[in-house]
mmCIF file of C-alpha atoms in Angstrom:
data_model
loop_
_atom_site.group_PDB
_atom_site.id
_atom_site.type_symbol
_atom_site.label_atom_id
_atom_site.label_comp_id
_atom_site.label_asym_id
_atom_site.label_seq_id
_atom_site.Cartn_x
_atom_site.Cartn_y
_atom_site.Cartn_z
ATOM 1 C CA UNK A 1 -50.264 -83.780 8.130
ATOM 2 C CA UNK A 2 -49.648 -81.879 4.902
ATOM 3 C CA UNK A 3 -52.517 -79.677 3.666
ATOM 4 C CA UNK A 4 -52.766 -79.369 -0.126
ATOM 5 C CA UNK A 5 -54.328 -76.080 -1.251
ATOM 6 C CA UNK A 6 -55.925 -77.092 -4.563
ATOM 7 C CA UNK A 7 -56.412 -74.359 -7.171
ATOM 8 C CA UNK A 8 -56.639 -74.035 -10.962
ATOM 9 C CA UNK A 9 -56.723 -70.246 -11.162
ATOM 10 C CA UNK A 10 -54.068 -67.800 -9.951
ATOM 11 C CA UNK A 11 -55.796 -64.599 -11.120
ATOM 12 C CA UNK A 12 -57.012 -61.777 -8.887
ATOM 13 C CA UNK A 13 -58.649 -62.792 -5.613
ATOM 14 C CA UNK A 14 -57.827 -66.491 -6.206
ATOM 15 C CA UNK A 15 -54.114 -65.758 -5.865
ATOM 16 C CA UNK A 16 -54.347 -63.538 -2.787
ATOM 17 C CA UNK A 17 -56.623 -66.070 -1.045
ATOM 18 C CA UNK A 18 -54.133 -68.860 -1.727
ATOM 19 C CA UNK A 19 -51.054 -66.840 -0.807
ATOM 20 C CA UNK A 20 -52.508 -65.930 2.584
ATOM 21 C CA UNK A 21 -53.380 -69.543 3.380
ATOM 22 C CA UNK A 22 -49.776 -70.477 2.636
ATOM 23 C CA UNK A 23 -48.872 -68.562 5.815
ATOM 24 C CA UNK A 24 -50.379 -71.449 7.805
ATOM 25 C CA UNK A 25 -47.843 -74.121 8.691
ATOM 26 C CA UNK A 26 -48.121 -77.455 6.810
ATOM 27 C CA UNK A 27 -49.960 -75.861 3.856
ATOM 28 C CA UNK A 28 -48.646 -76.374 0.345
ATOM 29 C CA UNK A 29 -49.791 -75.084 -3.044
ATOM 30 C CA UNK A 30 -51.192 -77.717 -5.398
ATOM 31 C CA UNK A 31 -51.802 -75.752 -8.588
ATOM 32 C CA UNK A 32 -53.032 -77.572 -11.673
ATOM 33 C CA UNK A 33 -52.984 -75.494 -14.839
ATOM 34 C CA UNK A 34 -56.040 -76.921 -16.551
ATOM 35 C CA UNK A 35 -58.925 -75.239 -18.351
ATOM 36 C CA UNK A 36 -62.267 -76.540 -17.078
ATOM 37 C CA UNK A 37 -65.183 -76.622 -19.522
ATOM 38 C CA UNK A 38 -67.925 -74.279 -18.326
ATOM 39 C CA UNK A 39 -70.456 -74.845 -21.099
ATOM 40 C CA UNK A 40 -72.956 -77.528 -19.998
ATOM 41 C CA UNK A 41 -73.970 -78.096 -23.628
ATOM 42 C CA UNK A 42 -70.551 -79.656 -24.189
ATOM 43 C CA UNK A 43 -71.498 -82.350 -21.721
ATOM 44 C CA UNK A 44 -68.638 -84.794 -22.410
ATOM 45 C CA UNK A 45 -65.940 -82.173 -21.853
ATOM 46 C CA UNK A 46 -67.876 -80.743 -18.881
ATOM 47 C CA UNK A 47 -67.849 -84.117 -17.112
ATOM 48 C CA UNK A 48 -64.438 -85.347 -18.252
ATOM 49 C CA UNK A 49 -62.583 -82.157 -17.250
ATOM 50 C CA UNK A 50 -63.989 -82.313 -13.709
ATOM 51 C CA UNK A 51 -63.273 -86.007 -13.312
ATOM 52 C CA UNK A 52 -59.697 -85.482 -14.512
ATOM 53 C CA UNK A 53 -59.243 -82.529 -12.161
ATOM 54 C CA UNK A 54 -60.567 -84.390 -9.097
ATOM 55 C CA UNK A 55 -58.245 -87.330 -9.768
ATOM 56 C CA UNK A 56 -55.247 -85.006 -10.152
ATOM 57 C CA UNK A 57 -56.092 -83.154 -6.942
ATOM 58 C CA UNK A 58 -56.529 -86.366 -4.953
ATOM 59 C CA UNK A 59 -53.521 -88.240 -6.303
ATOM 60 C CA UNK A 60 -51.589 -88.324 -2.993
ATOM 61 C CA UNK A 61 -52.174 -90.361 0.156
ATOM 62 C CA UNK A 62 -52.421 -89.501 3.868
ATOM 63 C CA UNK A 63 -52.888 -85.794 3.350
ATOM 64 C CA UNK A 64 -55.625 -83.143 3.638
ATOM 65 C CA UNK A 65 -56.992 -81.676 0.421
ATOM 66 C CA UNK A 66 -58.547 -78.213 0.464
ATOM 67 C CA UNK A 67 -60.501 -77.489 -2.740
ATOM 68 C CA UNK A 68 -60.343 -73.697 -2.721
ATOM 69 C CA UNK A 69 -63.063 -73.220 -5.343
ATOM 70 C CA UNK A 70 -65.489 -76.065 -4.694
ATOM 71 C CA UNK A 71 -68.162 -74.311 -6.809
ATOM 72 C CA UNK A 72 -66.430 -75.500 -9.977
ATOM 73 C CA UNK A 73 -66.162 -79.138 -8.866
ATOM 74 C CA UNK A 74 -69.381 -80.281 -7.176
ATOM 75 C CA UNK A 75 -71.318 -80.185 -10.470
ATOM 76 C CA UNK A 76 -69.431 -83.332 -11.511
ATOM 77 C CA UNK A 77 -72.319 -85.777 -11.204
ATOM 78 C CA UNK A 78 -71.196 -89.364 -12.040
ATOM 79 C CA UNK A 79 -70.381 -89.820 -8.344
ATOM 80 C CA UNK A 80 -70.769 -93.597 -8.531
ATOM 81 C CA UNK A 81 -67.426 -93.750 -10.339
ATOM 82 C CA UNK A 82 -65.634 -91.927 -7.526
ATOM 83 C CA UNK A 83 -64.155 -93.704 -4.541
ATOM 84 C CA UNK A 84 -63.023 -90.873 -2.294
ATOM 85 C CA UNK A 85 -61.144 -92.019 0.794
ATOM 86 C CA UNK A 86 -59.254 -88.793 1.459
ATOM 87 C CA UNK A 87 -59.658 -85.988 3.999
ATOM 88 C CA UNK A 88 -61.276 -83.222 1.959
ATOM 89 C CA UNK A 89 -62.786 -79.827 2.570
ATOM 90 C CA UNK A 90 -64.202 -77.543 -0.095
ATOM 91 C CA UNK A 91 -64.714 -73.787 0.092
ATOM 92 C CA UNK A 92 -68.067 -72.890 -1.467
ATOM 93 C CA UNK A 93 -68.321 -69.254 -2.548
ATOM 94 C CA UNK A 94 -71.879 -69.349 -3.927
ATOM 95 C CA UNK A 95 -74.902 -71.304 -2.696
ATOM 96 C CA UNK A 96 -76.920 -72.428 -5.736
ATOM 97 C CA UNK A 97 -80.611 -71.727 -6.287
ATOM 98 C CA UNK A 98 -81.190 -74.214 -9.148
ATOM 99 C CA UNK A 99 -82.749 -77.511 -8.032
ATOM 100 C CA UNK A 100 -80.305 -79.686 -9.992
ATOM 101 C CA UNK A 101 -77.268 -77.912 -8.558
ATOM 102 C CA UNK A 102 -78.694 -78.235 -5.042
ATOM 103 C CA UNK A 103 -79.065 -81.996 -5.552
ATOM 104 C CA UNK A 104 -75.509 -82.279 -6.893
ATOM 105 C CA UNK A 105 -74.150 -80.220 -3.997
ATOM 106 C CA UNK A 106 -76.006 -82.348 -1.423
ATOM 107 C CA UNK A 107 -74.659 -85.543 -3.016
ATOM 108 C CA UNK A 108 -71.079 -84.299 -3.157
ATOM 109 C CA UNK A 109 -71.251 -82.939 0.403
ATOM 110 C CA UNK A 110 -71.626 -86.559 1.561
ATOM 111 C CA UNK A 111 -68.380 -87.479 -0.210
ATOM 112 C CA UNK A 112 -66.237 -84.922 1.608
ATOM 113 C CA UNK A 113 -65.557 -84.057 5.240
ATOM 114 C CA UNK A 114 -66.463 -80.363 5.339
ATOM 115 C CA UNK A 115 -67.777 -77.410 3.367
ATOM 116 C CA UNK A 116 -66.603 -73.881 4.239
ATOM 117 C CA UNK A 117 -68.731 -70.817 3.436
ATOM 118 C CA UNK A 118 -68.044 -67.134 4.047
ATOM 119 C CA UNK A 119 -71.054 -66.034 6.108
ATOM 120 C CA UNK A 120 -73.467 -67.373 8.721
ATOM 121 C CA UNK A 121 -76.313 -66.685 6.294
ATOM 122 C CA UNK A 122 -74.824 -68.990 3.633
ATOM 123 C CA UNK A 123 -74.384 -71.638 6.324
ATOM 124 C CA UNK A 124 -78.053 -71.282 7.305
ATOM 125 C CA UNK A 125 -79.057 -71.803 3.651
ATOM 126 C CA UNK A 126 -77.034 -75.022 3.463
ATOM 127 C CA UNK A 127 -78.481 -76.285 6.736
ATOM 128 C CA UNK A 128 -82.007 -75.671 5.386
ATOM 129 C CA UNK A 129 -81.363 -77.891 2.364
ATOM 130 C CA UNK A 130 -79.955 -80.666 4.555
ATOM 131 C CA UNK A 131 -76.196 -80.098 4.345
ATOM 132 C CA UNK A 132 -74.892 -80.283 7.919
ATOM 133 C CA UNK A 133 -71.092 -80.525 7.555
ATOM 134 C CA UNK A 134 -70.570 -76.757 7.254
ATOM 135 C CA UNK A 135 -68.291 -74.195 8.933
ATOM 136 C CA UNK A 136 -68.024 -70.419 8.491
ATOM 137 C CA UNK A 137 -64.794 -68.565 7.725
ATOM 138 C CA UNK A 138 -65.422 -64.851 7.201
ATOM 139 C CA UNK A 139 -63.917 -63.513 3.968
ATOM 140 C CA UNK A 140 -61.554 -60.701 4.983
ATOM 141 C CA UNK A 141 -60.125 -57.642 3.322
ATOM 142 C CA UNK A 142 -56.586 -58.442 2.193
ATOM 143 C CA UNK A 143 -55.722 -54.787 1.450
ATOM 144 C CA UNK A 144 -53.587 -52.351 3.445
ATOM 145 C CA UNK A 145 -55.470 -49.046 3.294
ATOM 146 C CA UNK A 146 -52.923 -47.275 5.506
ATOM 147 C CA UNK A 147 -50.795 -46.609 2.413
ATOM 148 C CA UNK A 148 -53.616 -44.661 0.704
ATOM 149 C CA UNK A 149 -54.558 -41.024 1.268
ATOM 150 C CA UNK A 150 -57.745 -40.452 3.308
ATOM 151 C CA UNK A 151 -61.124 -39.785 1.685
ATOM 152 C CA UNK A 152 -60.945 -35.965 1.973
ATOM 153 C CA UNK A 153 -57.621 -35.789 0.120
ATOM 154 C CA UNK A 154 -58.706 -38.295 -2.509
ATOM 155 C CA UNK A 155 -61.924 -36.405 -3.249
ATOM 156 C CA UNK A 156 -59.940 -33.185 -3.562
ATOM 157 C CA UNK A 157 -57.366 -34.911 -5.780
ATOM 158 C CA UNK A 158 -60.089 -36.115 -8.165
ATOM 159 C CA UNK A 159 -62.148 -32.889 -7.889
ATOM 160 C CA UNK A 160 -65.073 -34.613 -6.179
ATOM 161 C CA UNK A 161 -65.231 -32.512 -2.980
ATOM 162 C CA UNK A 162 -68.831 -31.374 -3.435
ATOM 163 C CA UNK A 163 -70.158 -34.627 -4.907
ATOM 164 C CA UNK A 164 -71.859 -37.686 -3.431
ATOM 165 C CA UNK A 165 -69.844 -40.594 -4.821
ATOM 166 C CA UNK A 166 -71.830 -43.751 -5.519
ATOM 167 C CA UNK A 167 -69.489 -46.574 -6.502
ATOM 168 C CA UNK A 168 -69.880 -49.935 -8.197
ATOM 169 C CA UNK A 169 -66.678 -51.959 -8.412
ATOM 170 C CA UNK A 170 -65.573 -54.987 -10.400
ATOM 171 C CA UNK A 171 -66.166 -56.470 -13.822
ATOM 172 C CA UNK A 172 -69.312 -55.345 -15.619
ATOM 173 C CA UNK A 173 -70.826 -58.846 -15.725
ATOM 174 C CA UNK A 174 -74.540 -59.424 -16.296
ATOM 175 C CA UNK A 175 -75.084 -60.928 -12.825
ATOM 176 C CA UNK A 176 -73.702 -57.780 -11.186
ATOM 177 C CA UNK A 177 -76.558 -55.728 -12.673
ATOM 178 C CA UNK A 178 -74.846 -52.523 -13.795
ATOM 179 C CA UNK A 179 -77.660 -51.968 -16.297
ATOM 180 C CA UNK A 180 -80.166 -51.992 -13.416
ATOM 181 C CA UNK A 181 -78.199 -49.274 -11.641
ATOM 182 C CA UNK A 182 -77.968 -47.158 -14.808
ATOM 183 C CA UNK A 183 -81.715 -47.558 -15.345
ATOM 184 C CA UNK A 184 -82.466 -46.489 -11.754
ATOM 185 C CA UNK A 185 -81.202 -42.960 -12.467
ATOM 186 C CA UNK A 186 -84.243 -42.476 -14.694
ATOM 187 C CA UNK A 187 -86.284 -42.270 -11.476
ATOM 188 C CA UNK A 188 -84.039 -39.825 -9.575
ATOM 189 C CA UNK A 189 -84.927 -36.142 -9.638
ATOM 190 C CA UNK A 190 -82.657 -33.787 -11.572
ATOM 191 C CA UNK A 191 -81.439 -31.862 -8.530
ATOM 192 C CA UNK A 192 -80.256 -35.032 -6.802
ATOM 193 C CA UNK A 193 -78.609 -36.388 -9.946
ATOM 194 C CA UNK A 194 -76.572 -33.202 -10.260
ATOM 195 C CA UNK A 195 -75.069 -33.872 -6.823
ATOM 196 C CA UNK A 196 -74.163 -37.505 -7.580
ATOM 197 C CA UNK A 197 -71.116 -38.944 -9.320
ATOM 198 C CA UNK A 198 -71.551 -42.578 -10.339
ATOM 199 C CA UNK A 199 -68.092 -44.091 -10.020
ATOM 200 C CA UNK A 200 -67.691 -47.227 -12.168
ATOM 201 C CA UNK A 201 -64.382 -49.062 -11.920
ATOM 202 C CA UNK A 202 -63.606 -52.490 -13.311
ATOM 203 C CA UNK A 203 -63.055 -54.655 -16.351
ATOM 204 C CA UNK A 204 -65.441 -54.353 -19.305
ATOM 205 C CA UNK A 205 -67.385 -57.583 -19.585
ATOM 206 C CA UNK A 206 -71.092 -57.942 -20.522
ATOM 207 C CA UNK A 207 -71.728 -54.189 -20.460
ATOM 208 C CA UNK A 208 -69.200 -52.299 -22.538
ATOM 209 C CA UNK A 209 -68.080 -48.695 -22.178
ATOM 210 C CA UNK A 210 -70.160 -47.643 -25.191
ATOM 211 C CA UNK A 211 -73.338 -48.990 -23.561
ATOM 212 C CA UNK A 212 -72.516 -47.275 -20.254
ATOM 213 C CA UNK A 213 -71.824 -43.932 -21.945
ATOM 214 C CA UNK A 214 -75.069 -44.162 -23.951
ATOM 215 C CA UNK A 215 -77.132 -44.925 -20.832
ATOM 216 C CA UNK A 216 -75.464 -42.101 -18.929
ATOM 217 C CA UNK A 217 -76.534 -39.670 -21.664
ATOM 218 C CA UNK A 218 -80.095 -41.024 -21.750
ATOM 219 C CA UNK A 219 -80.530 -40.834 -17.975
ATOM 220 C CA UNK A 220 -78.369 -37.735 -17.370
ATOM 221 C CA UNK A 221 -75.826 -39.511 -15.118
ATOM 222 C CA UNK A 222 -72.517 -37.946 -14.179
ATOM 223 C CA UNK A 223 -70.094 -40.839 -14.700
ATOM 224 C CA UNK A 224 -66.533 -41.285 -13.503
ATOM 225 C CA UNK A 225 -65.381 -44.395 -15.371
ATOM 226 C CA UNK A 226 -62.227 -46.472 -15.047
ATOM 227 C CA UNK A 227 -62.623 -49.426 -17.392
ATOM 228 C CA UNK A 228 -60.062 -52.212 -17.284
ATOM 229 C CA UNK A 229 -57.572 -53.701 -14.870
ATOM 230 C CA UNK A 230 -57.113 -51.855 -11.554
ATOM 231 C CA UNK A 231 -53.872 -51.915 -9.623
ATOM 232 C CA UNK A 232 -54.193 -52.535 -5.889
ATOM 233 C CA UNK A 233 -53.587 -48.822 -5.284
ATOM 234 C CA UNK A 234 -56.275 -47.804 -7.799
ATOM 235 C CA UNK A 235 -58.709 -50.296 -6.302
ATOM 236 C CA UNK A 236 -58.169 -48.968 -2.777
ATOM 237 C CA UNK A 237 -58.497 -45.368 -3.962
ATOM 238 C CA UNK A 238 -61.822 -46.174 -5.598
ATOM 239 C CA UNK A 239 -63.028 -47.718 -2.354
ATOM 240 C CA UNK A 240 -61.909 -44.859 -0.107
ATOM 241 C CA UNK A 241 -63.324 -42.015 -2.208
ATOM 242 C CA UNK A 242 -66.749 -43.701 -2.033
ATOM 243 C CA UNK A 243 -69.663 -42.345 -0.007
ATOM 244 C CA UNK A 244 -72.043 -45.222 -0.805
ATOM 245 C CA UNK A 245 -71.145 -48.637 -2.276
ATOM 246 C CA UNK A 246 -73.892 -49.985 -4.553
ATOM 247 C CA UNK A 247 -74.337 -53.690 -5.401
ATOM 248 C CA UNK A 248 -77.239 -53.859 -7.923
ATOM 249 C CA UNK A 249 -76.763 -57.623 -8.379
ATOM 250 C CA UNK A 250 -79.272 -59.965 -9.997
ATOM 251 C CA UNK A 251 -81.025 -62.866 -8.242
ATOM 252 C CA UNK A 252 -78.562 -65.374 -9.699
ATOM 253 C CA UNK A 253 -75.773 -63.902 -7.547
ATOM 254 C CA UNK A 254 -75.571 -66.239 -4.541
ATOM 255 C CA UNK A 255 -72.410 -65.402 -2.621
ATOM 256 C CA UNK A 256 -70.450 -62.664 -0.895
ATOM 257 C CA UNK A 257 -69.297 -59.493 -2.631
ATOM 258 C CA UNK A 258 -65.662 -58.384 -2.614
ATOM 259 C CA UNK A 259 -66.528 -54.677 -3.007
ATOM 260 C CA UNK A 260 -69.022 -55.019 -0.153
ATOM 261 C CA UNK A 261 -66.316 -56.480 2.089
ATOM 262 C CA UNK A 262 -64.035 -53.523 1.306
ATOM 263 C CA UNK A 263 -66.856 -51.088 2.011
ATOM 264 C CA UNK A 264 -67.624 -52.733 5.353
ATOM 265 C CA UNK A 265 -64.034 -52.643 6.622
ATOM 266 C CA UNK A 266 -63.896 -48.938 5.721
ATOM 267 C CA UNK A 267 -67.315 -48.238 7.322
ATOM 268 C CA UNK A 268 -68.893 -47.209 4.012
ATOM 269 C CA UNK A 269 -72.669 -47.861 3.888
ATOM 270 C CA UNK A 270 -73.907 -50.323 1.273
ATOM 271 C CA UNK A 271 -76.986 -50.641 -0.927
ATOM 272 C CA UNK A 272 -77.802 -54.282 -1.676
ATOM 273 C CA UNK A 273 -80.734 -56.365 -3.026
ATOM 274 C CA UNK A 274 -83.247 -57.951 -0.652
ATOM 275 C CA UNK A 275 -83.310 -61.730 -0.625
ATOM 276 C CA UNK A 276 -79.706 -62.225 -1.709
ATOM 277 C CA UNK A 277 -76.987 -63.227 0.733
ATOM 278 C CA UNK A 278 -75.546 -59.718 0.609
ATOM 279 C CA UNK A 279 -78.964 -58.202 1.287
ATOM 280 C CA UNK A 280 -79.478 -60.511 4.268
ATOM 281 C CA UNK A 281 -76.050 -59.506 5.591
ATOM 282 C CA UNK A 282 -76.931 -55.818 5.174
ATOM 283 C CA UNK A 283 -80.146 -56.177 7.166
ATOM 284 C CA UNK A 284 -78.765 -58.512 9.842
ATOM 285 C CA UNK A 285 -75.677 -56.421 10.643
ATOM 286 C CA UNK A 286 -77.009 -52.924 9.838
ATOM 287 C CA UNK A 287 -74.575 -52.342 6.973
ATOM 288 C CA UNK A 288 -76.764 -50.057 4.880
ATOM 289 C CA UNK A 289 -80.092 -50.295 3.047
ATOM 290 C CA UNK A 290 -81.724 -52.875 0.781
ATOM 291 C CA UNK A 291 -83.956 -52.592 -2.289
ATOM 292 C CA UNK A 292 -86.201 -54.938 -4.252
ATOM 293 C CA UNK A 293 -83.883 -57.076 -6.367
ATOM 294 C CA UNK A 294 -83.807 -56.270 -10.113
ATOM 295 C CA UNK A 295 -86.175 -53.295 -9.602
ATOM 296 C CA UNK A 296 -84.608 -49.991 -10.840
ATOM 297 C CA UNK A 297 -87.344 -47.844 -9.301
ATOM 298 C CA UNK A 298 -86.885 -49.451 -5.882
ATOM 299 C CA UNK A 299 -83.135 -48.926 -6.222
ATOM 300 C CA UNK A 300 -83.665 -45.213 -7.011
ATOM 301 C CA UNK A 301 -85.873 -44.805 -3.941
ATOM 302 C CA UNK A 302 -83.225 -46.490 -1.810
ATOM 303 C CA UNK A 303 -80.476 -44.240 -3.161
ATOM 304 C CA UNK A 304 -82.562 -41.188 -2.203
ATOM 305 C CA UNK A 305 -83.212 -42.615 1.252
ATOM 306 C CA UNK A 306 -79.520 -43.401 1.751
ATOM 307 C CA UNK A 307 -78.449 -39.864 0.849
ATOM 308 C CA UNK A 308 -81.066 -38.438 3.216
ATOM 309 C CA UNK A 309 -79.805 -40.731 6.009
ATOM 310 C CA UNK A 310 -76.232 -39.579 5.458
ATOM 311 C CA UNK A 311 -77.237 -35.914 5.484
ATOM 312 C CA UNK A 312 -79.016 -36.453 8.806
ATOM 313 C CA UNK A 313 -75.841 -38.089 10.133
ATOM 314 C CA UNK A 314 -77.745 -41.352 10.539
ATOM 315 C CA UNK A 315 -74.654 -43.452 10.013
ATOM 316 C CA UNK A 316 -74.524 -47.159 10.585
ATOM 317 C CA UNK A 317 -72.841 -48.326 13.777
ATOM 318 C CA UNK A 318 -72.198 -51.968 12.860
ATOM 319 C CA UNK A 319 -69.047 -53.610 14.224
ATOM 320 C CA UNK A 320 -69.271 -56.448 11.680
ATOM 321 C CA UNK A 321 -66.005 -55.191 10.166
ATOM 322 C CA UNK A 322 -64.151 -56.644 13.167
ATOM 323 C CA UNK A 323 -64.889 -60.136 11.841
ATOM 324 C CA UNK A 324 -63.320 -59.403 8.450
ATOM 325 C CA UNK A 325 -59.627 -59.432 9.354
ATOM 326 C CA UNK A 326 -56.896 -61.610 7.891
ATOM 327 C CA UNK A 327 -55.999 -62.695 11.440
ATOM 328 C CA UNK A 328 -59.514 -64.085 12.005
ATOM 329 C CA UNK A 329 -59.472 -65.697 8.560
ATOM 330 C CA UNK A 330 -56.211 -67.564 9.211
ATOM 331 C CA UNK A 331 -57.150 -68.488 12.784
ATOM 332 C CA UNK A 332 -60.435 -70.001 11.592
ATOM 333 C CA UNK A 333 -58.757 -72.101 8.926
ATOM 334 C CA UNK A 334 -56.027 -73.227 11.350
ATOM 335 C CA UNK A 335 -58.730 -74.516 13.716
ATOM 336 C CA UNK A 336 -60.516 -76.309 10.869
ATOM 337 C CA UNK A 337 -57.319 -77.978 9.623
ATOM 338 C CA UNK A 338 -56.519 -79.105 13.167
ATOM 339 C CA UNK A 339 -60.000 -80.630 13.627
ATOM 340 C CA UNK A 340 -59.773 -82.385 10.260
ATOM 341 C CA UNK A 341 -56.432 -83.924 11.188
ATOM 342 C CA UNK A 342 -57.906 -85.173 14.471
ATOM 343 C CA UNK A 343 -60.929 -86.617 12.673
ATOM 344 C CA UNK A 344 -63.413 -84.403 14.523
ATOM 345 C CA UNK A 345 -65.648 -83.907 11.471
ATOM 346 C CA UNK A 346 -66.207 -87.629 10.902
#
């Protein structure tokens, strides 16, 4: 049975996710170039765009439909107008916290065969709210780090040999909390700050370069900034030269973190917020340390503790990285597709 991989976005990680799934036999790309309204205040467009998209995705018969970014679709709420008699699975990247979204997700989960999430902890959250048709596929690293120089050479290349490199990667969106990290340096002592380079690499979004530079002056932060699009090589270099990966994300962030995945596969310790999925992962699998979410002072204390742990050679011995391979990713999806075709999720 043909498996339609349904996507509306071919940027960044969307494309690499799709391209890897196309390595599974019987999969086929079903790309619909349509802009989906994200502003809930424009309620007519918000509903109509999703209804139109669902009908386009499900226009064929006797096939499996894999909605690769289910997060964008389940908020379509006039479910009474939908008569879904297809085999459908949706990959959910973020588990919502808002009550309305939880209700919408629970309703839509009854309309489809299966929901896929990227960690056991996200699955546990869905089970707690009454969604039972859930499977886990661990989100892997799709990068080949063997083509990049090792950490020692990279740090020498960028004149960082004697520095502790704290890195935050990705777009400077509000939910990723870069401002919280910048504020935390206010609580670090001067001697420690002198030893730290804060490595910021990613597209300017909510927090612009001017804001970052101003905060670095106020809080006496040594910044290494790369603002804008990163090539794959630049991205991997920024990962490998890192001593500690920091995810200062806000409470609204409900999924996995790409930079965290890259840190894990390269055995780089992480600092993550308690209570979030990534914080739960950190504590469950011994991937680093956690701090009180949205609390700059707690983050500063955790940074100090992390540096002390590293200097004592108290490294983390987690083997969680073994789960995050492309081979495991593809094998898991192959098993799911096979079960769907046999009707085992009915």
